[in-house]
PDB file of C-alpha atoms in Angstrom:
ATOM      1  CA  MET A   1      47.012 132.936 121.597  1.00 69.00           C
ATOM      2  CA  LEU A   2      49.275 135.717 122.196  1.00 78.00           C
ATOM      3  CA  LYS A   3      53.324 134.586 121.316  1.00 83.00           C
ATOM      4  CA  LYS A   4      55.882 135.345 123.812  1.00 89.00           C
ATOM      5  CA  LYS A   5      58.318 138.411 122.377  1.00 91.00           C
ATOM      6  CA  SER A   6      60.818 140.771 124.093  1.00 94.00           C
ATOM      7  CA  GLY A   7      58.202 143.690 123.688  1.00 96.00           C
ATOM      8  CA  TYR A   8      54.802 144.631 122.823  1.00 97.00           C
ATOM      9  CA  VAL A   9      52.566 147.057 121.038  1.00 98.00           C
ATOM     10  CA  VAL A  10      50.004 147.515 123.266  1.00 98.00           C
ATOM     11  CA  ALA A  11      46.762 149.954 122.431  1.00 98.00           C
ATOM     12  CA  VAL A  12      44.672 151.220 125.367  1.00 98.00           C
ATOM     13  CA  VAL A  13      41.301 152.422 124.239  1.00 97.00           C
ATOM     14  CA  GLY A  14      39.626 155.280 126.510  1.00 95.00           C
ATOM     15  CA  ALA A  15      43.266 156.158 127.358  1.00 96.00           C
ATOM     16  CA  THR A  16      42.300 159.692 128.802  1.00 94.00           C
ATOM     17  CA  GLY A  17      39.800 158.038 131.098  1.00 92.00           C
ATOM     18  CA  ALA A  18      40.457 157.575 134.599  1.00 91.00           C
ATOM     19  CA  VAL A  19      40.578 153.219 134.086  1.00 91.00           C
ATOM     20  CA  GLY A  20      42.873 154.165 130.972  1.00 94.00           C
ATOM     21  CA  THR A  21      45.217 156.638 132.568  1.00 94.00           C
ATOM     22  CA  GLU A  22      45.973 154.168 135.656  1.00 94.00           C
ATOM     23  CA  MET A  23      45.768 151.200 132.954  1.00 95.00           C
ATOM     24  CA  ILE A  24      49.294 153.110 131.320  1.00 97.00           C
ATOM     25  CA  GLU A  25      50.187 153.716 134.356  1.00 96.00           C
ATOM     26  CA  VAL A  26      50.309 150.069 135.639  1.00 95.00           C
ATOM     27  CA  LEU A  27      52.128 148.898 132.659  1.00 97.00           C
ATOM     28  CA  ALA A  28      54.959 151.263 133.575  1.00 96.00           C
ATOM     29  CA  GLU A  29      55.185 150.426 137.140  1.00 95.00           C
ATOM     30  CA  ARG A  30      55.081 146.571 136.307  1.00 96.00           C
ATOM     31  CA  LYS A  31      57.604 147.068 133.564  1.00 96.00           C
ATOM     32  CA  PHE A  32      55.452 145.580 131.028  1.00 96.00           C
ATOM     33  CA  PRO A  33      57.321 145.040 128.152  1.00 97.00           C
ATOM     34  CA  VAL A  34      55.652 147.563 125.599  1.00 98.00           C
ATOM     35  CA  THR A  35      57.730 148.479 122.452  1.00 97.00           C
ATOM     36  CA  ARG A  36      55.128 151.091 121.240  1.00 98.00           C
ATOM     37  CA  LEU A  37      51.881 152.109 123.199  1.00 98.00           C
ATOM     38  CA  VAL A  38      49.016 153.637 121.138  1.00 98.00           C
ATOM     39  CA  PRO A  39      46.487 155.593 123.516  1.00 98.00           C
ATOM     40  CA  LEU A  40      42.690 155.742 121.553  1.00 97.00           C
ATOM     41  CA  ALA A  41      40.639 158.080 122.727  1.00 94.00           C
ATOM     42  CA  SER A  42      37.615 160.045 121.220  1.00 90.00           C
ATOM     43  CA  THR A  43      38.131 163.504 118.710  1.00 90.00           C
ATOM     44  CA  ARG A  44      37.792 165.472 121.874  1.00 90.00           C
ATOM     45  CA  SER A  45      41.825 164.138 123.182  1.00 90.00           C
ATOM     46  CA  ALA A  46      42.752 163.470 120.241  1.00 83.00           C
ATOM     47  CA  GLY A  47      46.166 165.087 119.743  1.00 85.00           C
ATOM     48  CA  GLY A  48      46.849 165.584 123.345  1.00 94.00           C
ATOM     49  CA  MET A  49      49.497 163.565 125.386  1.00 96.00           C
ATOM     50  CA  VAL A  50      49.691 160.918 128.087  1.00 96.00           C
ATOM     51  CA  THR A  51      53.020 160.190 129.709  1.00 96.00           C
ATOM     52  CA  PHE A  52      54.491 156.870 129.592  1.00 97.00           C
ATOM     53  CA  GLU A  53      57.812 155.560 130.873  1.00 95.00           C
ATOM     54  CA  GLY A  54      59.099 159.488 130.922  1.00 94.00           C
ATOM     55  CA  ASN A  55      57.754 159.799 127.753  1.00 96.00           C
ATOM     56  CA  GLU A  56      54.993 162.278 125.985  1.00 97.00           C
ATOM     57  CA  VAL A  57      52.857 160.256 123.405  1.00 97.00           C
ATOM     58  CA  PRO A  58      50.127 161.045 121.458  1.00 97.00           C
ATOM     59  CA  ILE A  59      46.905 160.565 121.811  1.00 97.00           C
ATOM     60  CA  GLU A  60      45.177 159.493 118.770  1.00 96.00           C
ATOM     61  CA  VAL A  61      41.591 159.126 117.838  1.00 96.00           C
ATOM     62  CA  LEU A  62      39.793 155.800 118.309  1.00 97.00           C
ATOM     63  CA  THR A  63      39.140 154.313 114.194  1.00 97.00           C
ATOM     64  CA  LYS A  64      38.139 150.688 112.537  1.00 97.00           C
ATOM     65  CA  ASP A  65      41.535 151.226 111.771  1.00 98.00           C
ATOM     66  CA  SER A  66      43.569 151.895 114.886  1.00 98.00           C
ATOM     67  CA  PHE A  67      44.814 147.859 115.373  1.00 98.00           C
ATOM     68  CA  ALA A  68      46.791 147.538 112.472  1.00 97.00           C
ATOM     69  CA  GLY A  69      49.855 146.041 114.035  1.00 97.00           C
ATOM     70  CA  VAL A  70      48.540 146.015 117.745  1.00 98.00           C
ATOM     71  CA  ASP A  71      49.348 143.155 119.863  1.00 97.00           C
ATOM     72  CA  ILE A  72      47.325 143.447 122.965  1.00 96.00           C
ATOM     73  CA  ALA A  73      44.567 145.944 123.192  1.00 96.00           C
ATOM     74  CA  LEU A  74      42.916 147.342 126.518  1.00 96.00           C
ATOM     75  CA  PHE A  75      39.378 148.237 127.080  1.00 94.00           C
ATOM     76  CA  SER A  76      38.463 150.839 129.199  1.00 91.00           C
ATOM     77  CA  ALA A  77      35.534 153.028 127.166  1.00 85.00           C
ATOM     78  CA  GLY A  78      32.475 151.623 127.697  1.00 83.00           C
ATOM     79  CA  ALA A  79      30.215 148.411 126.561  1.00 82.00           C
ATOM     80  CA  ASP A  80      28.929 149.964 123.542  1.00 85.00           C
ATOM     81  CA  LEU A  81      32.567 150.884 122.284  1.00 89.00           C
ATOM     82  CA  SER A  82      33.842 147.360 123.099  1.00 87.00           C
ATOM     83  CA  ARG A  83      31.064 145.812 121.147  1.00 87.00           C
ATOM     84  CA  GLU A  84      32.016 147.996 118.164  1.00 92.00           C
ATOM     85  CA  PHE A  85      35.797 148.081 117.925  1.00 94.00           C
ATOM     86  CA  ALA A  86      37.190 144.771 120.400  1.00 92.00           C
ATOM     87  CA  PRO A  87      35.699 142.073 117.320  1.00 92.00           C
ATOM     88  CA  ILE A  88      37.806 144.566 114.899  1.00 95.00           C
ATOM     89  CA  ALA A  89      40.758 144.893 117.732  1.00 95.00           C
ATOM     90  CA  VAL A  90      40.341 140.524 117.089  1.00 93.00           C
ATOM     91  CA  LYS A  91      40.065 140.312 113.600  1.00 94.00           C
ATOM     92  CA  ALA A  92      43.256 142.646 113.271  1.00 96.00           C
ATOM     93  CA  GLY A  93      44.866 140.058 115.213  1.00 94.00           C
ATOM     94  CA  ALA A  94      45.249 141.675 118.571  1.00 95.00           C
ATOM     95  CA  VAL A  95      44.553 140.003 122.151  1.00 93.00           C
ATOM     96  CA  VAL A  96      41.706 142.032 123.573  1.00 92.00           C
ATOM     97  CA  ILE A  97      41.193 142.424 127.532  1.00 91.00           C
ATOM     98  CA  ASP A  98      37.947 144.526 128.046  1.00 88.00           C
ATOM     99  CA  ILE A  99      37.248 145.733 131.666  1.00 83.00           C
ATOM    100  CA  VAL A 100      33.858 147.173 130.823  1.00 65.00           C
ATOM    101  CA  PRO A 101      31.071 144.066 131.602  1.00 59.00           C
ATOM    102  CA  PRO A 102      28.297 143.712 128.567  1.00 55.00           C
ATOM    103  CA  GLY A 103      25.925 144.742 131.152  1.00 56.00           C
ATOM    104  CA  GLY A 104      27.228 147.238 133.105  1.00 54.00           C
ATOM    105  CA  TRP A 105      28.555 146.743 136.748  1.00 47.00           C
ATOM    106  CA  PRO A 106      29.667 144.607 139.121  1.00 46.00           C
ATOM    107  CA  LEU A 107      33.250 145.086 137.051  1.00 47.00           C
ATOM    108  CA  ARG A 108      34.467 141.439 135.601  1.00 48.00           C
ATOM    109  CA  CYS A 109      37.195 141.394 133.222  1.00 49.00           C
ATOM    110  CA  ARG A 110      36.415 139.317 130.084  1.00 51.00           C
ATOM    111  CA  SER A 111      38.224 138.463 127.358  1.00 55.00           C
ATOM    112  CA  TRP A 112      37.791 138.447 123.112  1.00 55.00           C
ATOM    113  CA  SER A 113      38.719 135.702 121.212  1.00 55.00           C
ATOM    114  CA  ARG A 114      39.089 134.036 117.425  1.00 52.00           C
ATOM    115  CA  ARG A 115      36.070 132.072 117.762  1.00 46.00           C
TER     116      ARG A 115
END
């Protein structure tokens, strides 16, 4: 369960894709209390930047260590990456929201938890 805080560290897995980009925009538009944004993507996108609340934020490579200190992890990078990394994020203490269903489309949101 996520404890109420004044701000959250939010990771976006698939940050450079169409859905990940939209997630970042919605976080800003809705003024979600993000203290630190962690955009995660493949090695192809690493070193690039995303814009969040008028600031350029460097894109990091998704690794098993990416979720240290992350409160919320938003996944939009495909079922295979979700199956591999969502349990790792949960184990690190993050609440995971994954919009890619395990069986593909149609889209349904699901949440990973420590069960």
